[in-house]
């Protein structure tokens, strides 16, 4: 939720429209967006904190892989990944970022 509330997160809320960007799937093998992560989280599909963490990173890594470094989307993805990493590190230190909601197997 904290990531989605960031003004910089707007490009990552919804899946990329592959009709507008037909080569997207040539670069990105596993598309994912913040809305999908939220849906999966609320449905209990994340069985470990690590799978949630991987998907969150993947949102921004996909954007970095597809978009050139000089584009706004690439710059936003860099900032959002840094923001997420900071939040995740805080959560891992004292288990206050939601990981305790997911059972560890």
Short mmCIF file of N, CA and C in Angstrom, two decimals:
data_model
loop_
_atom_site.label_atom_id
_atom_site.label_comp_id
_atom_site.label_asym_id
_atom_site.label_seq_id
_atom_site.Cartn_x
_atom_site.Cartn_y
_atom_site.Cartn_z
N UNK A 1 0.83 -1.21 0.00
CA UNK A 1 0.00 0.00 0.00
C UNK A 1 0.87 1.26 0.00
N UNK A 2 1.95 1.23 0.79
CA UNK A 2 2.80 2.42 0.85
C UNK A 2 3.42 2.72 -0.51
N UNK A 3 3.77 1.69 -1.24
CA UNK A 3 4.35 1.88 -2.56
C UNK A 3 3.30 2.47 -3.50
N UNK A 4 2.10 1.93 -3.47
CA UNK A 4 1.05 2.42 -4.36
C UNK A 4 0.67 3.86 -4.07
N UNK A 5 0.82 4.30 -2.85
CA UNK A 5 0.43 5.67 -2.49
C UNK A 5 1.44 6.71 -2.97
N UNK A 6 2.59 6.28 -3.42
CA UNK A 6 3.60 7.21 -3.90
C UNK A 6 3.14 7.83 -5.23
N UNK A 7 3.33 9.13 -5.37
CA UNK A 7 2.97 9.81 -6.62
C UNK A 7 3.70 9.21 -7.81
N UNK A 8 4.89 8.70 -7.57
CA UNK A 8 5.72 8.14 -8.65
C UNK A 8 5.27 6.76 -9.09
N UNK A 9 4.30 6.17 -8.43
CA UNK A 9 3.94 4.78 -8.74
C UNK A 9 2.92 4.64 -9.86
N UNK A 10 2.39 5.74 -10.36
CA UNK A 10 1.30 5.66 -11.34
C UNK A 10 1.57 4.77 -12.55
N UNK A 11 2.78 4.71 -13.10
CA UNK A 11 2.94 3.85 -14.29
C UNK A 11 2.88 2.36 -13.99
N UNK A 12 2.92 2.00 -12.74
CA UNK A 12 3.06 0.59 -12.37
C UNK A 12 1.79 -0.02 -11.79
N UNK A 13 0.72 0.75 -11.76
CA UNK A 13 -0.54 0.28 -11.20
C UNK A 13 -1.19 -0.81 -12.03
N UNK A 14 -1.15 -0.65 -13.35
CA UNK A 14 -1.87 -1.57 -14.24
C UNK A 14 -0.89 -2.26 -15.18
N UNK A 15 -1.34 -3.39 -15.73
CA UNK A 15 -0.52 -4.12 -16.70
C UNK A 15 -0.23 -3.26 -17.92
N UNK A 16 0.92 -3.48 -18.50
CA UNK A 16 1.30 -2.78 -19.72
C UNK A 16 0.37 -3.25 -20.84
N UNK A 17 -0.10 -2.32 -21.63
CA UNK A 17 -0.97 -2.64 -22.77
C UNK A 17 -0.09 -3.13 -23.92
N UNK A 18 -0.12 -4.43 -24.16
CA UNK A 18 0.74 -5.01 -25.19
C UNK A 18 0.25 -4.71 -26.61
N UNK A 19 -0.96 -4.19 -26.72
CA UNK A 19 -1.41 -3.73 -28.04
C UNK A 19 -0.68 -2.44 -28.41
N UNK A 20 -0.47 -1.58 -27.41
CA UNK A 20 0.27 -0.34 -27.64
C UNK A 20 1.77 -0.59 -27.75
N UNK A 21 2.26 -1.60 -27.03
CA UNK A 21 3.69 -1.93 -27.02
C UNK A 21 3.85 -3.41 -27.38
N UNK A 22 3.71 -3.74 -28.66
CA UNK A 22 3.68 -5.15 -29.06
C UNK A 22 4.99 -5.91 -28.80
N UNK A 23 6.10 -5.22 -28.65
CA UNK A 23 7.36 -5.91 -28.39
C UNK A 23 7.63 -6.10 -26.89
N UNK A 24 6.73 -5.65 -26.05
CA UNK A 24 6.93 -5.73 -24.60
C UNK A 24 7.21 -7.16 -24.14
N UNK A 25 6.44 -8.11 -24.65
CA UNK A 25 6.60 -9.50 -24.23
C UNK A 25 7.86 -10.15 -24.81
N UNK A 26 8.49 -9.50 -25.77
CA UNK A 26 9.79 -9.97 -26.25
C UNK A 26 10.88 -9.68 -25.23
N UNK A 27 10.66 -8.66 -24.41
CA UNK A 27 11.63 -8.23 -23.41
C UNK A 27 11.28 -8.74 -22.02
N UNK A 28 9.99 -8.71 -21.70
CA UNK A 28 9.51 -9.06 -20.35
C UNK A 28 8.80 -10.41 -20.41
N UNK A 29 9.36 -11.39 -19.71
CA UNK A 29 8.76 -12.72 -19.77
C UNK A 29 7.64 -12.93 -18.76
N UNK A 30 7.65 -12.13 -17.70
CA UNK A 30 6.60 -12.27 -16.67
C UNK A 30 6.05 -10.91 -16.28
N UNK A 31 5.08 -10.40 -17.03
CA UNK A 31 4.49 -9.10 -16.70
C UNK A 31 3.74 -9.15 -15.37
N UNK A 32 3.83 -8.07 -14.63
CA UNK A 32 3.12 -7.96 -13.36
C UNK A 32 2.97 -6.48 -13.04
N UNK A 33 1.93 -6.14 -12.28
CA UNK A 33 1.69 -4.75 -11.90
C UNK A 33 1.28 -4.70 -10.44
N UNK A 34 1.25 -3.50 -9.89
CA UNK A 34 0.91 -3.34 -8.48
C UNK A 34 -0.52 -3.77 -8.18
N UNK A 35 -1.44 -3.52 -9.09
CA UNK A 35 -2.82 -3.95 -8.86
C UNK A 35 -2.90 -5.48 -8.76
N UNK A 36 -2.13 -6.18 -9.62
CA UNK A 36 -2.13 -7.64 -9.56
C UNK A 36 -1.54 -8.14 -8.25
N UNK A 37 -0.49 -7.49 -7.79
CA UNK A 37 0.12 -7.87 -6.51
C UNK A 37 -0.88 -7.66 -5.37
N UNK A 38 -1.57 -6.54 -5.40
CA UNK A 38 -2.56 -6.28 -4.36
C UNK A 38 -3.66 -7.35 -4.37
N UNK A 39 -4.15 -7.69 -5.55
CA UNK A 39 -5.18 -8.72 -5.68
C UNK A 39 -4.68 -10.06 -5.16
N UNK A 40 -3.46 -10.42 -5.55
CA UNK A 40 -2.89 -11.69 -5.11
C UNK A 40 -2.67 -11.71 -3.60
N UNK A 41 -2.22 -10.59 -3.05
CA UNK A 41 -1.98 -10.50 -1.61
C UNK A 41 -3.29 -10.67 -0.84
N UNK A 42 -4.31 -9.93 -1.27
CA UNK A 42 -5.60 -9.99 -0.58
C UNK A 42 -6.26 -11.36 -0.71
N UNK A 43 -5.95 -12.07 -1.79
CA UNK A 43 -6.52 -13.41 -1.99
C UNK A 43 -5.69 -14.49 -1.29
N UNK A 44 -4.61 -14.09 -0.63
CA UNK A 44 -3.79 -15.05 0.10
C UNK A 44 -2.89 -15.90 -0.77
N UNK A 45 -2.58 -15.41 -1.97
CA UNK A 45 -1.75 -16.20 -2.89
C UNK A 45 -0.26 -16.16 -2.56
N UNK A 46 0.15 -15.21 -1.74
CA UNK A 46 1.55 -15.17 -1.33
C UNK A 46 1.73 -16.01 -0.08
N UNK A 47 2.43 -17.11 -0.24
CA UNK A 47 2.62 -18.04 0.88
C UNK A 47 3.86 -17.70 1.70
N UNK A 48 4.76 -16.92 1.14
CA UNK A 48 5.96 -16.51 1.87
C UNK A 48 6.22 -15.04 1.60
N UNK A 49 6.89 -14.36 2.51
CA UNK A 49 7.27 -12.97 2.26
C UNK A 49 8.18 -12.86 1.04
N UNK A 50 8.98 -13.88 0.79
CA UNK A 50 9.91 -13.83 -0.32
C UNK A 50 9.21 -13.77 -1.68
N UNK A 51 8.09 -14.49 -1.81
CA UNK A 51 7.39 -14.44 -3.10
C UNK A 51 6.76 -13.07 -3.33
N UNK A 52 6.27 -12.47 -2.28
CA UNK A 52 5.76 -11.10 -2.37
C UNK A 52 6.89 -10.14 -2.75
N UNK A 53 8.00 -10.27 -2.06
CA UNK A 53 9.18 -9.42 -2.31
C UNK A 53 9.64 -9.56 -3.76
N UNK A 54 9.70 -10.77 -4.27
CA UNK A 54 10.14 -11.01 -5.65
C UNK A 54 9.20 -10.33 -6.64
N UNK A 55 7.90 -10.43 -6.42
CA UNK A 55 6.95 -9.80 -7.34
C UNK A 55 7.05 -8.28 -7.29
N UNK A 56 7.22 -7.74 -6.10
CA UNK A 56 7.37 -6.28 -6.00
C UNK A 56 8.59 -5.81 -6.78
N UNK A 57 9.68 -6.49 -6.61
CA UNK A 57 10.89 -6.12 -7.35
C UNK A 57 10.68 -6.28 -8.85
N UNK A 58 9.99 -7.34 -9.23
CA UNK A 58 9.79 -7.64 -10.65
C UNK A 58 9.04 -6.51 -11.37
N UNK A 59 8.08 -5.89 -10.70
CA UNK A 59 7.35 -4.77 -11.31
C UNK A 59 8.34 -3.74 -11.84
N UNK A 60 9.27 -3.36 -10.99
CA UNK A 60 10.20 -2.29 -11.35
C UNK A 60 11.34 -2.80 -12.23
N UNK A 61 11.76 -4.03 -12.03
CA UNK A 61 12.80 -4.60 -12.88
C UNK A 61 12.31 -4.74 -14.32
N UNK A 62 11.04 -5.10 -14.50
CA UNK A 62 10.46 -5.17 -15.84
C UNK A 62 10.52 -3.81 -16.52
N UNK A 63 10.15 -2.78 -15.78
CA UNK A 63 10.17 -1.42 -16.34
C UNK A 63 11.59 -1.00 -16.69
N UNK A 64 12.54 -1.36 -15.85
CA UNK A 64 13.93 -1.02 -16.13
C UNK A 64 14.44 -1.77 -17.35
N UNK A 65 14.03 -3.00 -17.51
CA UNK A 65 14.48 -3.80 -18.66
C UNK A 65 13.90 -3.29 -19.97
N UNK A 66 12.66 -2.86 -19.95
CA UNK A 66 11.99 -2.46 -21.20
C UNK A 66 12.29 -1.01 -21.60
N UNK A 67 12.38 -0.13 -20.67
CA UNK A 67 12.49 1.30 -20.96
C UNK A 67 13.95 1.77 -20.93
N UNK A 68 14.29 2.61 -21.88
CA UNK A 68 15.65 3.16 -21.96
C UNK A 68 15.94 4.02 -20.72
N UNK A 69 17.22 4.10 -20.37
CA UNK A 69 17.63 4.81 -19.15
C UNK A 69 17.21 6.27 -19.12
N UNK A 70 17.09 6.89 -20.28
CA UNK A 70 16.79 8.33 -20.31
C UNK A 70 15.28 8.62 -20.31
N UNK A 71 14.45 7.59 -20.15
CA UNK A 71 13.00 7.80 -20.16
C UNK A 71 12.48 8.06 -18.74
N UNK A 72 11.34 8.73 -18.68
CA UNK A 72 10.71 9.01 -17.38
C UNK A 72 10.35 7.71 -16.66
N UNK A 73 9.85 6.73 -17.39
CA UNK A 73 9.44 5.47 -16.76
C UNK A 73 10.64 4.77 -16.13
N UNK A 74 11.76 4.75 -16.81
CA UNK A 74 12.97 4.13 -16.25
C UNK A 74 13.40 4.85 -14.98
N UNK A 75 13.37 6.16 -15.01
CA UNK A 75 13.76 6.94 -13.83
C UNK A 75 12.79 6.71 -12.67
N UNK A 76 11.50 6.66 -12.96
CA UNK A 76 10.50 6.39 -11.92
C UNK A 76 10.67 4.98 -11.35
N UNK A 77 10.94 4.02 -12.22
CA UNK A 77 11.14 2.64 -11.76
C UNK A 77 12.35 2.55 -10.84
N UNK A 78 13.40 3.26 -11.17
CA UNK A 78 14.59 3.28 -10.32
C UNK A 78 14.25 3.84 -8.95
N UNK A 79 13.54 4.95 -8.91
CA UNK A 79 13.17 5.57 -7.64
C UNK A 79 12.22 4.69 -6.84
N UNK A 80 11.26 4.07 -7.51
CA UNK A 80 10.30 3.22 -6.81
C UNK A 80 10.96 1.95 -6.28
N UNK A 81 11.90 1.40 -7.03
CA UNK A 81 12.61 0.22 -6.55
C UNK A 81 13.42 0.58 -5.30
N UNK A 82 14.08 1.71 -5.33
CA UNK A 82 14.83 2.18 -4.15
C UNK A 82 13.89 2.40 -2.97
N UNK A 83 12.73 2.98 -3.22
CA UNK A 83 11.74 3.22 -2.17
C UNK A 83 11.28 1.88 -1.56
N UNK A 84 10.94 0.94 -2.44
CA UNK A 84 10.51 -0.38 -1.95
C UNK A 84 11.61 -1.05 -1.14
N UNK A 85 12.83 -1.02 -1.65
CA UNK A 85 13.94 -1.67 -0.94
C UNK A 85 14.10 -1.08 0.47
N UNK A 86 13.94 0.24 0.58
CA UNK A 86 14.04 0.88 1.89
C UNK A 86 12.94 0.41 2.84
N UNK A 87 11.72 0.34 2.33
CA UNK A 87 10.61 -0.14 3.16
C UNK A 87 10.79 -1.60 3.54
N UNK A 88 11.22 -2.39 2.58
CA UNK A 88 11.37 -3.82 2.83
C UNK A 88 12.45 -4.07 3.87
N UNK A 89 13.52 -3.33 3.80
CA UNK A 89 14.60 -3.48 4.79
C UNK A 89 14.09 -3.16 6.19
N UNK A 90 13.27 -2.14 6.31
CA UNK A 90 12.69 -1.79 7.62
C UNK A 90 11.80 -2.91 8.12
N UNK A 91 11.00 -3.47 7.24
CA UNK A 91 10.10 -4.55 7.62
C UNK A 91 10.83 -5.80 8.03
N UNK A 92 11.91 -6.10 7.34
CA UNK A 92 12.67 -7.30 7.68
C UNK A 92 13.39 -7.15 9.00
N UNK A 93 13.74 -5.92 9.37
CA UNK A 93 14.46 -5.72 10.62
C UNK A 93 13.57 -5.96 11.83
N UNK A 94 12.36 -5.44 11.79
CA UNK A 94 11.51 -5.61 12.98
C UNK A 94 10.11 -6.14 12.64
N UNK A 95 10.00 -6.77 11.48
CA UNK A 95 8.77 -7.47 11.08
C UNK A 95 7.53 -6.58 11.17
N UNK A 96 7.66 -5.34 10.73
CA UNK A 96 6.52 -4.42 10.85
C UNK A 96 5.93 -4.01 9.51
N UNK A 97 6.31 -4.66 8.44
CA UNK A 97 5.86 -4.20 7.13
C UNK A 97 4.82 -5.12 6.51
N UNK A 98 4.29 -6.04 7.26
CA UNK A 98 3.26 -6.91 6.73
C UNK A 98 3.71 -8.35 6.56
N UNK A 99 5.01 -8.59 6.68
CA UNK A 99 5.46 -9.96 6.51
C UNK A 99 4.83 -10.89 7.54
N UNK A 100 4.53 -10.37 8.72
CA UNK A 100 3.95 -11.22 9.75
C UNK A 100 2.55 -11.70 9.37
N UNK A 101 1.95 -11.08 8.36
CA UNK A 101 0.63 -11.50 7.90
C UNK A 101 0.71 -12.76 7.06
N UNK A 102 1.93 -13.07 6.57
CA UNK A 102 2.09 -14.22 5.70
C UNK A 102 2.84 -15.31 6.44
N UNK A 103 2.34 -16.53 6.44
CA UNK A 103 3.06 -17.61 7.11
C UNK A 103 4.35 -17.93 6.40
N UNK A 104 5.37 -18.23 7.15
CA UNK A 104 6.65 -18.64 6.57
C UNK A 104 6.68 -20.15 6.60
N UNK A 105 6.94 -20.73 5.42
CA UNK A 105 6.94 -22.21 5.36
C UNK A 105 8.31 -22.78 5.56
#
